[in-house]
Amino acid sequence: MDGLPDSVLVMSMVDALVKCPKLLETYLGQAVDNAEHSFIAFNTAWFTDGLFVHVPAGQVLEKPVQVLHVATRADVLTTTRTVIIADEMANAKVIETFVGLDNAYLSASGY
């Protein structure tokens, strides 16, 4: 997160629910109708945390933001959410990487 402007918010979903709940709630769960997609409904029911990124209007990020998801165990299900908001005229590149160690399986939903 070195070099990110102070106006760009990057935090856990738990922190976002406390620090900027109205902004998060405007977007969380709005991309897809849960009733139409069983995987999304499952993730919505069971997610406990995730990542929240907000790039405010007019902000241009010079470097990409990389989101790294790491699964370390094969016998644990992790259901997370990622919400990335780029307001009007904002510009950011996001690289999302999924890594599973050994036989670990990683599932993610960005809706």
PDB file of C-alpha atoms in Angstrom:
ATOM      1  CA  MET A   1       0.000   0.000   0.000  1.00  0.00           C
ATOM      2  CA  ASP A   2       3.071   2.209  -0.184  1.00  0.00           C
ATOM      3  CA  GLY A   3       2.505   5.165  -2.430  1.00  0.00           C
ATOM      4  CA  LEU A   4      -1.295   5.104  -2.382  1.00  0.00           C
ATOM      5  CA  PRO A   5      -2.836   8.566  -1.997  1.00  0.00           C
ATOM      6  CA  ASP A   6      -4.444   9.222   1.394  1.00  0.00           C
ATOM      7  CA  SER A   7      -7.825   9.609  -0.304  1.00  0.00           C
ATOM      8  CA  VAL A   8      -7.809   5.956  -1.485  1.00  0.00           C
ATOM      9  CA  LEU A   9      -9.373   3.616   1.057  1.00  0.00           C
ATOM     10  CA  VAL A  10      -8.100   0.037   1.375  1.00  0.00           C
ATOM     11  CA  MET A  11      -9.350  -1.983   4.328  1.00  0.00           C
ATOM     12  CA  SER A  12     -11.042  -5.162   5.406  1.00  0.00           C
ATOM     13  CA  MET A  13     -14.765  -5.505   4.889  1.00  0.00           C
ATOM     14  CA  VAL A  14     -15.207  -5.592   8.681  1.00  0.00           C
ATOM     15  CA  ASP A  15     -13.429  -2.238   9.019  1.00  0.00           C
ATOM     16  CA  ALA A  16     -15.405  -0.751   6.115  1.00  0.00           C
ATOM     17  CA  LEU A  17     -18.693  -1.711   7.775  1.00  0.00           C
ATOM     18  CA  VAL A  18     -17.611   0.387  10.782  1.00  0.00           C
ATOM     19  CA  LYS A  19     -15.763   3.271   9.093  1.00  0.00           C
ATOM     20  CA  CYS A  20     -17.871   3.857   5.948  1.00  0.00           C
ATOM     21  CA  PRO A  21     -21.011   1.695   6.159  1.00  0.00           C
ATOM     22  CA  LYS A  22     -23.210   3.822   3.871  1.00  0.00           C
ATOM     23  CA  LEU A  23     -20.666   3.725   1.045  1.00  0.00           C
ATOM     24  CA  LEU A  24     -20.119  -0.033   1.368  1.00  0.00           C
ATOM     25  CA  GLU A  25     -23.818  -0.860   1.675  1.00  0.00           C
ATOM     26  CA  THR A  26     -24.525   1.098  -1.525  1.00  0.00           C
ATOM     27  CA  TYR A  27     -22.480  -1.444  -3.510  1.00  0.00           C
ATOM     28  CA  LEU A  28     -22.331  -4.668  -1.495  1.00  0.00           C
ATOM     29  CA  GLY A  29     -24.554  -7.303  -3.052  1.00  0.00           C
ATOM     30  CA  GLN A  30     -25.808  -5.062  -5.863  1.00  0.00           C
ATOM     31  CA  ALA A  31     -23.996  -6.537  -8.895  1.00  0.00           C
ATOM     32  CA  VAL A  32     -25.971  -9.786  -9.102  1.00  0.00           C
ATOM     33  CA  ASP A  33     -29.367 -10.981  -7.912  1.00  0.00           C
ATOM     34  CA  ASN A  34     -28.688 -13.666  -5.278  1.00  0.00           C
ATOM     35  CA  ALA A  35     -31.863 -15.519  -6.243  1.00  0.00           C
ATOM     36  CA  GLU A  36     -30.518 -16.098  -9.755  1.00  0.00           C
ATOM     37  CA  HIS A  37     -27.088 -17.409  -8.779  1.00  0.00           C
ATOM     38  CA  SER A  38     -26.798 -20.119  -6.123  1.00  0.00           C
ATOM     39  CA  PHE A  39     -23.036 -19.694  -5.658  1.00  0.00           C
ATOM     40  CA  ILE A  40     -23.479 -15.983  -4.971  1.00  0.00           C
ATOM     41  CA  ALA A  41     -26.332 -16.710  -2.553  1.00  0.00           C
ATOM     42  CA  PHE A  42     -24.114 -19.215  -0.726  1.00  0.00           C
ATOM     43  CA  ASN A  43     -21.250 -16.725  -0.515  1.00  0.00           C
ATOM     44  CA  THR A  44     -23.592 -13.981   0.691  1.00  0.00           C
ATOM     45  CA  ALA A  45     -24.931 -16.210   3.451  1.00  0.00           C
ATOM     46  CA  TRP A  46     -21.521 -17.314   4.690  1.00  0.00           C
ATOM     47  CA  PHE A  47     -18.997 -14.556   4.050  1.00  0.00           C
ATOM     48  CA  THR A  48     -17.387 -13.098   7.150  1.00  0.00           C
ATOM     49  CA  ASP A  49     -14.830 -10.647   5.775  1.00  0.00           C
ATOM     50  CA  GLY A  50     -13.063  -9.532   2.649  1.00  0.00           C
ATOM     51  CA  LEU A  51     -11.510  -6.505   1.036  1.00  0.00           C
ATOM     52  CA  PHE A  52     -12.880  -3.026   0.428  1.00  0.00           C
ATOM     53  CA  VAL A  53     -11.178  -0.559  -1.940  1.00  0.00           C
ATOM     54  CA  HIS A  54     -12.500   2.907  -2.779  1.00  0.00           C
ATOM     55  CA  VAL A  55     -10.846   5.167  -5.362  1.00  0.00           C
ATOM     56  CA  PRO A  56     -12.544   8.593  -5.169  1.00  0.00           C
ATOM     57  CA  ALA A  57     -13.690  10.666  -8.134  1.00  0.00           C
ATOM     58  CA  GLY A  58     -10.912  12.008 -10.316  1.00  0.00           C
ATOM     59  CA  GLN A  59      -8.174  10.030  -8.559  1.00  0.00           C
ATOM     60  CA  VAL A  60      -5.713   8.346 -10.924  1.00  0.00           C
ATOM     61  CA  LEU A  61      -3.479   5.637  -9.486  1.00  0.00           C
ATOM     62  CA  GLU A  62      -0.092   5.456 -11.168  1.00  0.00           C
ATOM     63  CA  LYS A  63       0.626   1.875 -10.056  1.00  0.00           C
ATOM     64  CA  PRO A  64      -1.701  -1.127 -10.056  1.00  0.00           C
ATOM     65  CA  VAL A  65      -3.203  -2.382  -6.817  1.00  0.00           C
ATOM     66  CA  GLN A  66      -2.585  -6.107  -6.312  1.00  0.00           C
ATOM     67  CA  VAL A  67      -4.998  -8.142  -4.237  1.00  0.00           C
ATOM     68  CA  LEU A  68      -3.404 -11.410  -3.142  1.00  0.00           C
ATOM     69  CA  HIS A  69      -5.642 -14.215  -1.865  1.00  0.00           C
ATOM     70  CA  VAL A  70      -3.763 -17.086  -0.210  1.00  0.00           C
ATOM     71  CA  ALA A  71      -5.335 -20.389   0.847  1.00  0.00           C
ATOM     72  CA  THR A  72      -3.125 -22.310   3.255  1.00  0.00           C
ATOM     73  CA  ARG A  73      -5.269 -25.297   4.247  1.00  0.00           C
ATOM     74  CA  ALA A  74      -7.230 -27.869   2.278  1.00  0.00           C
ATOM     75  CA  ASP A  75      -9.853 -28.541   4.961  1.00  0.00           C
ATOM     76  CA  VAL A  76     -11.200 -25.010   5.505  1.00  0.00           C
ATOM     77  CA  LEU A  77     -13.753 -23.103   3.458  1.00  0.00           C
ATOM     78  CA  THR A  78     -13.149 -19.385   3.223  1.00  0.00           C
ATOM     79  CA  THR A  79     -15.870 -17.220   1.728  1.00  0.00           C
ATOM     80  CA  THR A  80     -14.760 -13.660   1.272  1.00  0.00           C
ATOM     81  CA  ARG A  81     -16.015 -10.655  -0.645  1.00  0.00           C
ATOM     82  CA  THR A  82     -14.098  -8.058  -2.580  1.00  0.00           C
ATOM     83  CA  VAL A  83     -15.717  -4.698  -3.285  1.00  0.00           C
ATOM     84  CA  ILE A  84     -13.751  -2.263  -5.437  1.00  0.00           C
ATOM     85  CA  ILE A  85     -15.338   1.115  -6.116  1.00  0.00           C
ATOM     86  CA  ALA A  86     -13.902   3.561  -8.641  1.00  0.00           C
ATOM     87  CA  ASP A  87     -15.920   6.761  -8.646  1.00  0.00           C
ATOM     88  CA  GLU A  88     -16.494   8.975 -11.688  1.00  0.00           C
ATOM     89  CA  MET A  89     -13.315   9.766 -13.639  1.00  0.00           C
ATOM     90  CA  ALA A  90     -11.198   7.608 -11.300  1.00  0.00           C
ATOM     91  CA  ASN A  91      -8.630   5.336 -12.873  1.00  0.00           C
ATOM     92  CA  ALA A  92      -7.043   2.299 -11.251  1.00  0.00           C
ATOM     93  CA  LYS A  93      -5.715  -1.051 -12.382  1.00  0.00           C
ATOM     94  CA  VAL A  94      -6.371  -3.987 -10.077  1.00  0.00           C
ATOM     95  CA  ILE A  95      -4.535  -7.298 -10.248  1.00  0.00           C
ATOM     96  CA  GLU A  96      -6.261 -10.067  -8.331  1.00  0.00           C
ATOM     97  CA  THR A  97      -4.115 -13.153  -7.678  1.00  0.00           C
ATOM     98  CA  PHE A  98      -5.268 -16.435  -6.148  1.00  0.00           C
ATOM     99  CA  VAL A  99      -2.703 -18.811  -4.640  1.00  0.00           C
ATOM    100  CA  GLY A 100      -3.395 -22.162  -3.002  1.00  0.00           C
ATOM    101  CA  LEU A 101      -0.661 -23.872  -1.016  1.00  0.00           C
ATOM    102  CA  ASP A 102      -0.451 -27.668  -1.251  1.00  0.00           C
ATOM    103  CA  ASN A 103      -4.009 -28.998  -1.775  1.00  0.00           C
ATOM    104  CA  ALA A 104      -5.768 -25.860  -0.587  1.00  0.00           C
ATOM    105  CA  TYR A 105      -8.729 -24.599  -2.601  1.00  0.00           C
ATOM    106  CA  LEU A 106      -9.654 -20.950  -2.850  1.00  0.00           C
ATOM    107  CA  SER A 107     -13.021 -19.601  -3.861  1.00  0.00           C
ATOM    108  CA  ALA A 108     -13.810 -15.917  -4.232  1.00  0.00           C
ATOM    109  CA  SER A 109     -16.714 -13.739  -5.152  1.00  0.00           C
ATOM    110  CA  GLY A 110     -16.559 -10.100  -6.073  1.00  0.00           C
ATOM    111  CA  TYR A 111     -20.293  -9.468  -6.101  1.00  0.00           C
TER     112      TYR A 111
END
